[in-house]
Tab-separated table of C-alpha atoms in Angstrom:
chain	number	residue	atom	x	y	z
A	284	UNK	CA	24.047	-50.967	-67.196
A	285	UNK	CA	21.796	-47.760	-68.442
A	286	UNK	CA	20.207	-48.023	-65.155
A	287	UNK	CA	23.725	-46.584	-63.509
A	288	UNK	CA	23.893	-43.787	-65.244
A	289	UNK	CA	20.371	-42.368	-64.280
A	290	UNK	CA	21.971	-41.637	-60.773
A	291	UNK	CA	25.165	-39.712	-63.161
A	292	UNK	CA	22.562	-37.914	-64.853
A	293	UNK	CA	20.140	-36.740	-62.122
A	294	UNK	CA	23.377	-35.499	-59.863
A	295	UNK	CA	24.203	-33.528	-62.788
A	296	UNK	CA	20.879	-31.779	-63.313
A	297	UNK	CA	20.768	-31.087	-59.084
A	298	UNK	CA	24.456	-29.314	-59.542
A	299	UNK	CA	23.288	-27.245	-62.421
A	300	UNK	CA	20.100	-26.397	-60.921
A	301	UNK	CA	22.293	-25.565	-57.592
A	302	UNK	CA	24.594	-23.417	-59.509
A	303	UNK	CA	22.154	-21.354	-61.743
A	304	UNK	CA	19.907	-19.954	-59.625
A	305	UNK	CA	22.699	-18.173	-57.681
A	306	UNK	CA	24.534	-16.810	-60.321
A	307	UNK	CA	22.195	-13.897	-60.833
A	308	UNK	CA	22.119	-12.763	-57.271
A	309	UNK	CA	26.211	-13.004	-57.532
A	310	UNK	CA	25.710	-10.635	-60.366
A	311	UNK	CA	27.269	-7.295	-59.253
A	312	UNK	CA	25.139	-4.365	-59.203
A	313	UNK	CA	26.704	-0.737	-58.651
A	314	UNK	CA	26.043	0.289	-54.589
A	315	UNK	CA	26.933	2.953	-52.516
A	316	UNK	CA	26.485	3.662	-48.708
A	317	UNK	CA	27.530	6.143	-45.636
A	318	UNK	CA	26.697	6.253	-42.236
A	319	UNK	CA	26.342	9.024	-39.741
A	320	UNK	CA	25.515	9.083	-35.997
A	321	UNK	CA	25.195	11.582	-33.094
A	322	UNK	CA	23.172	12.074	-30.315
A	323	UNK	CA	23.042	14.422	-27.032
A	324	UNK	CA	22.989	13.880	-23.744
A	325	UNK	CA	20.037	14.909	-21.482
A	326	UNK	CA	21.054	16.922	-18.256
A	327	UNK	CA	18.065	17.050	-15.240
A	328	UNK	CA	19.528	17.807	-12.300
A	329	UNK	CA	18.354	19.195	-9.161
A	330	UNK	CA	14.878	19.445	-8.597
A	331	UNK	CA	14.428	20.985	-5.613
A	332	UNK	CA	15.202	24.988	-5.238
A	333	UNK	CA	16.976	25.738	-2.205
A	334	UNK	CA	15.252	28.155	0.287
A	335	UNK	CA	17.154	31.190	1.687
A	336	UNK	CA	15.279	33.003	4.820
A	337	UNK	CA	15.863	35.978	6.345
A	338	UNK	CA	14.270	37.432	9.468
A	339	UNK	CA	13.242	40.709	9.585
A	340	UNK	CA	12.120	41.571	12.978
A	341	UNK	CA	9.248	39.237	13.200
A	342	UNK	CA	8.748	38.998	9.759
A	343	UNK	CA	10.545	36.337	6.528
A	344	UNK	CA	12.120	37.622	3.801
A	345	UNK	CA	12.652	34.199	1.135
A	346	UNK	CA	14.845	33.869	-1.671
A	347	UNK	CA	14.887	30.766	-3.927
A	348	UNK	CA	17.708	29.323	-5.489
A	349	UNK	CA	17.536	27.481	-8.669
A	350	UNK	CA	20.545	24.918	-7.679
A	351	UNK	CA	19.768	22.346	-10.796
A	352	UNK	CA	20.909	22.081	-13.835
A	353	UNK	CA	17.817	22.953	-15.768
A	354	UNK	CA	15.406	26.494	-15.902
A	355	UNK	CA	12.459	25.817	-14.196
A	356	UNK	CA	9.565	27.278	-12.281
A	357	UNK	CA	9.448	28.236	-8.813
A	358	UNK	CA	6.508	28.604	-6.006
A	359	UNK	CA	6.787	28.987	-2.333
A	360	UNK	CA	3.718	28.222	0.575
A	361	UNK	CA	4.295	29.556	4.021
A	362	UNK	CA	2.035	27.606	6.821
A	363	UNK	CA	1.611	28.924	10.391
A	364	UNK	CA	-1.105	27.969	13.161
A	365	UNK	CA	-4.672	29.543	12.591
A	366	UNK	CA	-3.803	31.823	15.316
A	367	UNK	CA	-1.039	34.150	12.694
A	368	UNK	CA	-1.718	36.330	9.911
A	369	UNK	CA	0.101	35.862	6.940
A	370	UNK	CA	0.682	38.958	5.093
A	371	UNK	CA	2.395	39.959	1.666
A	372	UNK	CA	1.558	43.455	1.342
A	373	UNK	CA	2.043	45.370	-1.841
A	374	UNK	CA	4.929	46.220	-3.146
A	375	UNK	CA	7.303	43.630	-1.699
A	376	UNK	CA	6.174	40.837	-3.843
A	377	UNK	CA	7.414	41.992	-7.278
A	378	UNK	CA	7.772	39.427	-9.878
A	379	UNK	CA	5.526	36.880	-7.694
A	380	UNK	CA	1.941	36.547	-8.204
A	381	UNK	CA	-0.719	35.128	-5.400
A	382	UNK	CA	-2.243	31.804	-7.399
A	383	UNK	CA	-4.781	31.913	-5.001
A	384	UNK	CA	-4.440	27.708	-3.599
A	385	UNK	CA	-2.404	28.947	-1.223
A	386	UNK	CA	1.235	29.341	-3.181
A	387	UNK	CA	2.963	32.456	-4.433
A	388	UNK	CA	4.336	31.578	-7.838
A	389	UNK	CA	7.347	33.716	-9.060
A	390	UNK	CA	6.296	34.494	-12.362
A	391	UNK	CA	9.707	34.191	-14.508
A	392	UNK	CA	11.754	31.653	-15.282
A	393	UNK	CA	14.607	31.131	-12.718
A	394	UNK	CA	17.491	29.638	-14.839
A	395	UNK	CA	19.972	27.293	-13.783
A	396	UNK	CA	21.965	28.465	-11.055
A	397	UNK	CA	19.631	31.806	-10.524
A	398	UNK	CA	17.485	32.843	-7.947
A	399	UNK	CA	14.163	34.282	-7.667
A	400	UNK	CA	12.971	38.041	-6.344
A	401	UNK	CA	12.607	38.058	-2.375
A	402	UNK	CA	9.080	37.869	-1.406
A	403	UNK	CA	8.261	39.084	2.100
A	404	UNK	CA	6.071	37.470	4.383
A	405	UNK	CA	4.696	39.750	7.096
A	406	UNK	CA	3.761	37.267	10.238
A	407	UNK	CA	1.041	38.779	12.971
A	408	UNK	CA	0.836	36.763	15.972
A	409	UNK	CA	-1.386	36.948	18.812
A	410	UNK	CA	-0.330	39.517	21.810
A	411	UNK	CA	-1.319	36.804	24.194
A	412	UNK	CA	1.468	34.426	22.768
A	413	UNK	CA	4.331	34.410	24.004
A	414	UNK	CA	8.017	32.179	23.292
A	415	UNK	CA	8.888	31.128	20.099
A	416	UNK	CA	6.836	30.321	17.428
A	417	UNK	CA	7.362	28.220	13.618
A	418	UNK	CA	5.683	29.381	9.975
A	419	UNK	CA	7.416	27.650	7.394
A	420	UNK	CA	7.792	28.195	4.384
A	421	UNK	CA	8.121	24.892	1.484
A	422	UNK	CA	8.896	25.157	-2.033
A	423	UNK	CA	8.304	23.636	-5.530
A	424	UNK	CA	9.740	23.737	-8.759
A	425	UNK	CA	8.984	22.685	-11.800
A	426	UNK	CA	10.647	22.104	-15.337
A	427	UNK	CA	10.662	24.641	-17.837
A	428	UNK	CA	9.295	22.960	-21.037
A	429	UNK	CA	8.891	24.418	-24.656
A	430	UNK	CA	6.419	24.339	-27.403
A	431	UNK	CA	7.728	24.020	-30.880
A	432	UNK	CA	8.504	27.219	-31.819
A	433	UNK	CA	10.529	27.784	-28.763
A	434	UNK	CA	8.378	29.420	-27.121
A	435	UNK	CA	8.314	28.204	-22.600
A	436	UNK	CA	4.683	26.618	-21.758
A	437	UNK	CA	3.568	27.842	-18.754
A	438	UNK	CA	4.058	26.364	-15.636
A	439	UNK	CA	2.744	22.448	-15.100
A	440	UNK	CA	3.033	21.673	-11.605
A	441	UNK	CA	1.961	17.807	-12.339
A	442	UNK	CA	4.520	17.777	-15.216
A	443	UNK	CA	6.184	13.973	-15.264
A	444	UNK	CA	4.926	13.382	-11.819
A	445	UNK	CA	4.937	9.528	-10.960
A	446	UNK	CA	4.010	7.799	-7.706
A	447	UNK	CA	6.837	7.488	-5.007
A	448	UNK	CA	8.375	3.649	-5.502
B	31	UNK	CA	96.080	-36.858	-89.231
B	32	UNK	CA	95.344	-39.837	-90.403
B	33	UNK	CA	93.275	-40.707	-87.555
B	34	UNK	CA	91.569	-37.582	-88.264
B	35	UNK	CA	90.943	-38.529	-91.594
B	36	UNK	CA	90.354	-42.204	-91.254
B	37	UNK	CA	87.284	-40.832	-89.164
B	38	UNK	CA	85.416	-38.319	-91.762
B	39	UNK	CA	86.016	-41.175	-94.208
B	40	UNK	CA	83.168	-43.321	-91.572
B	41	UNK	CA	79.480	-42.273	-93.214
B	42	UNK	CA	78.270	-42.633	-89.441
B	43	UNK	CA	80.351	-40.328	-87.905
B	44	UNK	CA	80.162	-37.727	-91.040
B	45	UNK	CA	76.121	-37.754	-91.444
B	46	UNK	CA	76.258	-36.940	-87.553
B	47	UNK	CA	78.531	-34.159	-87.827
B	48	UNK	CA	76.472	-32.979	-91.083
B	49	UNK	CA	73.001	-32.987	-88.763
B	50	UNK	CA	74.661	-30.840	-85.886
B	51	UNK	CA	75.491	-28.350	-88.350
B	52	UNK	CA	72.453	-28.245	-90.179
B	53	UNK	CA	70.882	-27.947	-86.699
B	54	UNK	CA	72.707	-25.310	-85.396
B	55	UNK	CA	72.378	-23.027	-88.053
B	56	UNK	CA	68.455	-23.466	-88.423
B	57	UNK	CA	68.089	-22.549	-84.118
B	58	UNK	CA	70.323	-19.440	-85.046
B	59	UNK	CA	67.709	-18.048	-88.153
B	60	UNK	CA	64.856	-18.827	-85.596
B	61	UNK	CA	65.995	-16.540	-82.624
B	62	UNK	CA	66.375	-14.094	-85.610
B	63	UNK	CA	62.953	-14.131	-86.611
B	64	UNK	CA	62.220	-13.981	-83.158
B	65	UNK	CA	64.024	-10.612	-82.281
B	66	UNK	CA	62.629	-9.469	-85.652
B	67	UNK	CA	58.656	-10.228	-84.495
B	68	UNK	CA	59.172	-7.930	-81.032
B	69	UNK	CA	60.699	-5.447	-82.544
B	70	UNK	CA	58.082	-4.373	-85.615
B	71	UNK	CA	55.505	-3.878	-83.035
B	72	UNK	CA	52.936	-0.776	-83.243
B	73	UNK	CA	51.772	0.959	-80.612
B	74	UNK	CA	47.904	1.633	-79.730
B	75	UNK	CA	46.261	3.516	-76.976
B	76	UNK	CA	42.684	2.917	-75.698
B	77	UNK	CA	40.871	5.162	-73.372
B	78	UNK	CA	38.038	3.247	-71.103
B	79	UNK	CA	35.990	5.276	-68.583
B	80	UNK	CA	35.011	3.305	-65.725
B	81	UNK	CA	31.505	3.990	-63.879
B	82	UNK	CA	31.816	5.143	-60.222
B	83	UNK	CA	28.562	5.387	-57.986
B	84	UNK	CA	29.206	7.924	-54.724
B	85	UNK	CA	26.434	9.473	-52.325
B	86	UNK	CA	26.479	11.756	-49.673
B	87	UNK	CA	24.628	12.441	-46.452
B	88	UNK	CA	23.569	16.222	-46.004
B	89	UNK	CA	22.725	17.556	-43.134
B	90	UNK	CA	20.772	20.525	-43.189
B	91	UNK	CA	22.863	20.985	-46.062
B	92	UNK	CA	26.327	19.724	-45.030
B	93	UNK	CA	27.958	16.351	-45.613
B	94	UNK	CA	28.050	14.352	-42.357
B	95	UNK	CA	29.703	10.987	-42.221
B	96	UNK	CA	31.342	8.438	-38.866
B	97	UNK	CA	30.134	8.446	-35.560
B	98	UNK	CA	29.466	12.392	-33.985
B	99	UNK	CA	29.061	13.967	-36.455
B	100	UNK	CA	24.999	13.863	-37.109
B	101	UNK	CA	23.321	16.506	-34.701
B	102	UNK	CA	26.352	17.782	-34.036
B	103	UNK	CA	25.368	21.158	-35.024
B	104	UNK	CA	21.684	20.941	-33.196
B	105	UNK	CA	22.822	22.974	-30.502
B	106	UNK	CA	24.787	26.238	-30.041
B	107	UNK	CA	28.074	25.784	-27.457
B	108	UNK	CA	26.747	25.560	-24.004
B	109	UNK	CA	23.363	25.474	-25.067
B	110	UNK	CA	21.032	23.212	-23.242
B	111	UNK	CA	18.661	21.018	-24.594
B	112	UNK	CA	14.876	22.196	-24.281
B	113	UNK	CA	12.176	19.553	-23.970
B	114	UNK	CA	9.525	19.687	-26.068
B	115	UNK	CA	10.621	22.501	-28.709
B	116	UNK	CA	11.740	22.086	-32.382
B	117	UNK	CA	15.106	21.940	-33.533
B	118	UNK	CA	15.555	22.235	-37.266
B	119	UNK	CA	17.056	19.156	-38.885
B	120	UNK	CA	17.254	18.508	-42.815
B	121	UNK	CA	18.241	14.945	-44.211
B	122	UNK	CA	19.240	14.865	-47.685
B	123	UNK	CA	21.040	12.910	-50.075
B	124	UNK	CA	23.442	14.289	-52.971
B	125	UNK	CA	24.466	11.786	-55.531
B	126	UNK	CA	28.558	12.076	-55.968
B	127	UNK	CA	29.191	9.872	-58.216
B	128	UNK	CA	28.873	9.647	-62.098
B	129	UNK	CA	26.116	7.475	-62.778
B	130	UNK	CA	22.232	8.036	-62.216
B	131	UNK	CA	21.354	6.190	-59.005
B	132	UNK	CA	17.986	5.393	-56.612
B	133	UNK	CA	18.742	6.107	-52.834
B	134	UNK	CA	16.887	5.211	-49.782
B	135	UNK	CA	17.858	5.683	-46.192
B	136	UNK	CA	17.497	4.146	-42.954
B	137	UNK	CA	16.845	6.178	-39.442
B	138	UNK	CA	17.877	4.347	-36.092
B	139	UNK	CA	16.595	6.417	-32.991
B	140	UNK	CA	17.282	5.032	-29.711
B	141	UNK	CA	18.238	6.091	-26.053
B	142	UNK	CA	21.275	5.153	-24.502
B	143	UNK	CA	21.398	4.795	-19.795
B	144	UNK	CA	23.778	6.906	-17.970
B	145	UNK	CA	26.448	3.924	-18.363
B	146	UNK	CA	26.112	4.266	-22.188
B	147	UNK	CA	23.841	1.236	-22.518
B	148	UNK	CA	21.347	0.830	-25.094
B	149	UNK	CA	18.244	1.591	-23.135
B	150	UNK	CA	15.114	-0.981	-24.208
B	151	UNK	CA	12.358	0.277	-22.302
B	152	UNK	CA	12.112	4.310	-22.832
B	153	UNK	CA	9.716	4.550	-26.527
B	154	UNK	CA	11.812	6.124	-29.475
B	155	UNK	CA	9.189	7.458	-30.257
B	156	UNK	CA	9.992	10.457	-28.007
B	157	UNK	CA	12.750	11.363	-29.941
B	158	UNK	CA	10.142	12.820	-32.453
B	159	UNK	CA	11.733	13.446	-36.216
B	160	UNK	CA	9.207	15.239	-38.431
B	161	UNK	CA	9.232	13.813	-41.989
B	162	UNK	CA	8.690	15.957	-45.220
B	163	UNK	CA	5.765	15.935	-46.720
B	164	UNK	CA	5.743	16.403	-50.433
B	165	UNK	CA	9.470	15.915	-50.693
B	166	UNK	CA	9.911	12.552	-52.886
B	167	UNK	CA	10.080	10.490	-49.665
B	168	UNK	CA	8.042	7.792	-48.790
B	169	UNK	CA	8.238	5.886	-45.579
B	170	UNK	CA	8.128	2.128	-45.997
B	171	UNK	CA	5.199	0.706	-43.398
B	172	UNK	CA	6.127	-2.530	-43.841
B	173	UNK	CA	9.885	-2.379	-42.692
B	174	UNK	CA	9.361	0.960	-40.258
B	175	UNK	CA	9.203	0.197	-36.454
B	176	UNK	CA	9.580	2.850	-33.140
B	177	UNK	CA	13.210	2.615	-33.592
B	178	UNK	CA	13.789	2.565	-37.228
B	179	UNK	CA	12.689	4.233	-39.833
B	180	UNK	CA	12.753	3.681	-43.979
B	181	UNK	CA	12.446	5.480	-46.256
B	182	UNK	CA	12.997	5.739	-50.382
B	183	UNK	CA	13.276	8.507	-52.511
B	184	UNK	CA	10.714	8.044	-55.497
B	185	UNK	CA	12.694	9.057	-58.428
B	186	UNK	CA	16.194	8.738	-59.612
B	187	UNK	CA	18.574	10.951	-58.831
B	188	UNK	CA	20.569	12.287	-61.361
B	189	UNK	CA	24.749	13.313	-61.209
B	190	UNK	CA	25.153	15.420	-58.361
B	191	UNK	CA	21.451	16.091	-57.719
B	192	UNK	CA	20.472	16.309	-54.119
B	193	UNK	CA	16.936	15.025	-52.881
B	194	UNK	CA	14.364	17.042	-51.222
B	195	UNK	CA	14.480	17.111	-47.264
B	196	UNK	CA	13.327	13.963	-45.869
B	197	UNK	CA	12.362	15.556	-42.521
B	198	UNK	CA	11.886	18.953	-41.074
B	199	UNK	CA	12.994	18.666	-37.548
B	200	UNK	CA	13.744	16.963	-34.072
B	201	UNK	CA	11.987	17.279	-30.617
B	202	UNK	CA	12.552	15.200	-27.447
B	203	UNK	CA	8.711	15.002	-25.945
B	204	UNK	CA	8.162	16.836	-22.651
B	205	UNK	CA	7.204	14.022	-21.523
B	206	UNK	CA	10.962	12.588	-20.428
B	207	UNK	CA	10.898	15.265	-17.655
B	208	UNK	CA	9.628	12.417	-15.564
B	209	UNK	CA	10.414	12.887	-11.572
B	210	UNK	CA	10.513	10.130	-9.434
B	211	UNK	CA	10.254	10.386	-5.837
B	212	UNK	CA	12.722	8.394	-4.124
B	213	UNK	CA	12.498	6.721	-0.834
B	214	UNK	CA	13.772	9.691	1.078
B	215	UNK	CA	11.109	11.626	-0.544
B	216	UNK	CA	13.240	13.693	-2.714
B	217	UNK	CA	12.162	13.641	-6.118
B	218	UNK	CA	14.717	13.512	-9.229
B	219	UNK	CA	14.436	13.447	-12.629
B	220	UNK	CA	14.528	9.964	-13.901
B	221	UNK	CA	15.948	10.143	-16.997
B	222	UNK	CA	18.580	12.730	-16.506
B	223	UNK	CA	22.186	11.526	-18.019
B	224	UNK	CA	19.793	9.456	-20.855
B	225	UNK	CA	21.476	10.298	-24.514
B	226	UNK	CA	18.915	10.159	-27.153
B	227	UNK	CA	21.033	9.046	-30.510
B	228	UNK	CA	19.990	9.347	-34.154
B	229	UNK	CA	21.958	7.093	-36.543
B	230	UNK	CA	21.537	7.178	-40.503
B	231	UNK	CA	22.231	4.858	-43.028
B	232	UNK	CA	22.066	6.279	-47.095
B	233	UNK	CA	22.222	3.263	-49.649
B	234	UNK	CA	22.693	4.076	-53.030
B	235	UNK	CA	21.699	1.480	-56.111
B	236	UNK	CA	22.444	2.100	-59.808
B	237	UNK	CA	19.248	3.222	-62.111
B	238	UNK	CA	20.501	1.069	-64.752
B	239	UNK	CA	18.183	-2.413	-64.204
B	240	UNK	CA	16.838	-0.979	-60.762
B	241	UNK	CA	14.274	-3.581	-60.220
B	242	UNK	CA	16.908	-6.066	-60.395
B	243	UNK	CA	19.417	-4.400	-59.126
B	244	UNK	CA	17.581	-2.887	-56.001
B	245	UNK	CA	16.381	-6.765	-55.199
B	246	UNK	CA	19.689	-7.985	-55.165
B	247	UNK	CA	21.704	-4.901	-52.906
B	248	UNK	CA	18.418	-3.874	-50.579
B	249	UNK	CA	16.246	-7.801	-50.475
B	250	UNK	CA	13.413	-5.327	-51.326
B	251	UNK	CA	10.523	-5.512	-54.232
B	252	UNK	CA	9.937	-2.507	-55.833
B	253	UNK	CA	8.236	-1.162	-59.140
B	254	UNK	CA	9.866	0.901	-61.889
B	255	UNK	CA	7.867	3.255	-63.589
B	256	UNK	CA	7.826	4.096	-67.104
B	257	UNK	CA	8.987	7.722	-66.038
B	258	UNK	CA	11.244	5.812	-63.858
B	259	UNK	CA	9.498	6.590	-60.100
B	260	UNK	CA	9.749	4.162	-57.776
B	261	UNK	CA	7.444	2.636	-55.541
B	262	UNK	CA	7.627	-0.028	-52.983
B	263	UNK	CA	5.759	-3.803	-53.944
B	264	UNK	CA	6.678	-6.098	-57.058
C-alpha cells in the first residue's frame, strides 16, 4: 500500500517543480516601447542625354539635353573618316574642356531636365570629295555623386558600370 | 368565543403562538442593529501614486513615432536624394515617464523593389548610418547583423533625461548608381524606384532590479554596475 503513494508523491514534486520555475519570468517588470519607420525612394532615370545638332553651313553645332531624372555629367566624341579635320576653335567651346582621349567633357553639372553649352565642331573635308558625307557625334553621361560634406566628386565615367546581360 | 378560548386554554397551541412572538420581535431588534452598524461609519481617504514608465524616440531632436514619420525630415520638398553625401540624422531617447529606466534600441535597414517588396539581395550595408562615438551607446556584436542593428545605452536614464546621439548621420553608398546595359544596348540604372527604409525600435526597462528585470522583457544578460552602468554579458 505505501508503494502507491510514491507515484502521488513524485507527480506532486514534477507539478511544483513545473510551476515554480515560471513564476519568476511571469513576474511583471515595468517596460516601455515605440516604433518609428520611414524611408525614401531612389529616382535614376534616364541615362542617356539626348543630342541636339545643328548644321551650320558645313559645320555641327551640339547641344545636350539632360532628359533623366538625376544631375549628371555630360561628354560628347565626334568621329569622321581620316580624310576630315575636326576643329573646335577657341571661343566656341565655353564651358567644355578637350580631355584629350578624344571626348569634350562639359565641365558643369547639367541638372535634371537642363542642357549643356553648344560646342561647335568645325568639319574640313577634302576639295576632291564630293556628295554627302557622315561625322557623328555620340554622347555619355554620367551620375553626379557626392562626398560627405556635399560636396559633387568629379566625374567617374566607369561609375556602377556592369557587363551587358 | 368559546372556541376562541377553548383554544388558548391548549399548552400546544399557546407555547406556539408564544415562540412566533418571541421570534418576531428578536428579527425586528436585529435589522435595527443592522441600520445602526452602516450608518456610524467614518470616512478615510488614501492617496496611492502609481509608477508609470514612458519613452520617446527623438529624432534629431523631435519625437517620431508610426510608420513615415522617421526620415521624414531628411530631405527639403522636392529635394532629390544625392548618392554618396551625408545627411544629418540624430537618434535619441528621452525618458517620459516617472521612474528611472535603462533603454536600448533596435535599427532595421533594408531596401524595398519597385513593387514595394522587401528586397534580399542589395547589402544594407549601403544604407550607411554613422554611430556616435563617445555617446553612452554601445553596439551589441553578438545580436548586430547587415540589417539590424543593437544597441544599449550604458547608464540609466533618469526622469525626462534624454540620451546622447546614438548616430551622426545617413548616406546611401555611390555605389547603387549601378547601370546595366540592357539587351538593346541602352543602359539604365538598376536600382532606380529601390526605397531604402530605416525602422527603429526603443525598449525601455525599469532600473529598479535591472538585471532581472532586463532578462525577463529583452532575453538578454547583462551586468549592473555598482554606479549602475550597464554592460552586455552575465
Amino acid at each position: 500500500m505505501k508503494k502507491r503513494k510514491w507515484p502521488v508523491f513524485l507527480a506532486g514534486i514534477a507539478l511544483i517543480m513545473t510551476v515554480f520555475p515560471n513564476v519568476k519570468s511571469a513576474m511583471a517588470y515595468f517596460t516601455a516601447y515605440v516604433t518609428a519607420s520611414g524611408g525614401h525612394t531612389i529616382t535614376y532615370t534616364g541615362t542617356e542625354p539626348q543630342l541636339d545638332e545643328e548644321l551650320d553651313g558645313g559645320n555641327k553645332i551640339v547641344v545636350a539635353k539632360n532628359t533623366g531624372t538625376v544631375d549628371c555629367y555630360i561628354r560628347v566624341r565626334a568621329f569622321a573618316g581620316d580624310q576630315f579635320t575636326l576643329e573646335y576653335p577657341e571661343g566656341t567651346h565655353a564651358g567644355w574642356v578637350d580631355t584629350g582621349d578624344g571626348f569634350w567633357e562639359y565641365t558643369g553639372i547639367v541638372p535634371a531636365g537642363g542642357e549643356t553649352a553648344p560646342l561647335r565642331i568645325e568639319i574640313t573635308r577634302p576639295e576632291w570629295l564630293e556628295g554627302d558625307f557622315d561625322v557623328t557625334v555620340v554622347q555619355e553621361c554620367t551620375p553626379v555623386t557626392y562626398q560627405e560634406d556635399g560636396a559633387p566628386k568629379p566625374a567617374d565615367w566607369k561609375l556602377g558600370e556592369e557587363d551587358a546581360e | 368565543m368559546k372556541r376562541l378560548k377553548k383554544l388558548l386554554q391548549n399548552k400546544l397551541v399557546f407555547g406556539l403562538l408564544l415562540a412566533a412572538s418571541l421570534g418576531i420581535m428578536g428579527l425586528s431588534g436585529v435589522q435595527t442593529s443592522r441600520a445602526a452598524l452602516t450608518f456610524v461609519s467614518e470616512y478615510y481617504s488614501a492617496r496611492m501614486e502609481v509608477s508609470n514608465i514612458g519613452i520617446a524616440l527623438l529624432e534629431n531632436g523631435q519625437a517620431v513615432g508610426g510608420e513615415g514619420t522617421l526620415l521624414s525630415g531628411m530631405l527639403g520638398e522636392g529635394e532629390k536624394l544625392q548618392l554618396g553625401r551625408s545627411y544629418h540624422e540624430t537618434l535619441a531617447v528621452r525618458n517620459d515617464g516617472n521612474i528611472e529606466e535603462y533603454v536600448r534600441v533596435i535599427l532595421y535597414r533594408y531596401w524595398l523593389d519597385g513593387q514595394g517588396q522587401k528586397n534580399q539581395d542589395l547589402d544594407p550595408g549601403l544604407i550607411d548610418l554613422k554611430l556616435s562615438e563617445d555617446s553612452g551607446w554601445i553596439l551589441d556584436e553578438s545580436a548586430t547583423t547587415r540589417e539590424r542593428l543593437v544597441l544599449y545605452y550604458t547608464k540609466p536614464l533618469p526622469v525626462g533625461a534624454v540620451t546622447g546621439g546614438l548616430c551622426d548621420s545617413i548616406r546611401i553608398d555611390d555605389a547603387l548608381a549601378t547601370r546595366r546595359v540592357t539587351e538593346d544596348g541602352a543602359a539604365v540604372f538598376q536600382y532606380n524606384g529601390y526605397k531604402f527604409m530605416l525602422e527603429a525600435e526603443a525598449d525601455g526597462v525599469q532600473a529598479h532590479n535591472a538585471k532581472d528585470a532586463i532578462k525577463s522583457a529583452w532575453g538578454v544578460d547583462v551586468s549592473i554596475g555598482a554606479d549602475g552602468s550597464l554592460s552586455i554579458g552575465g
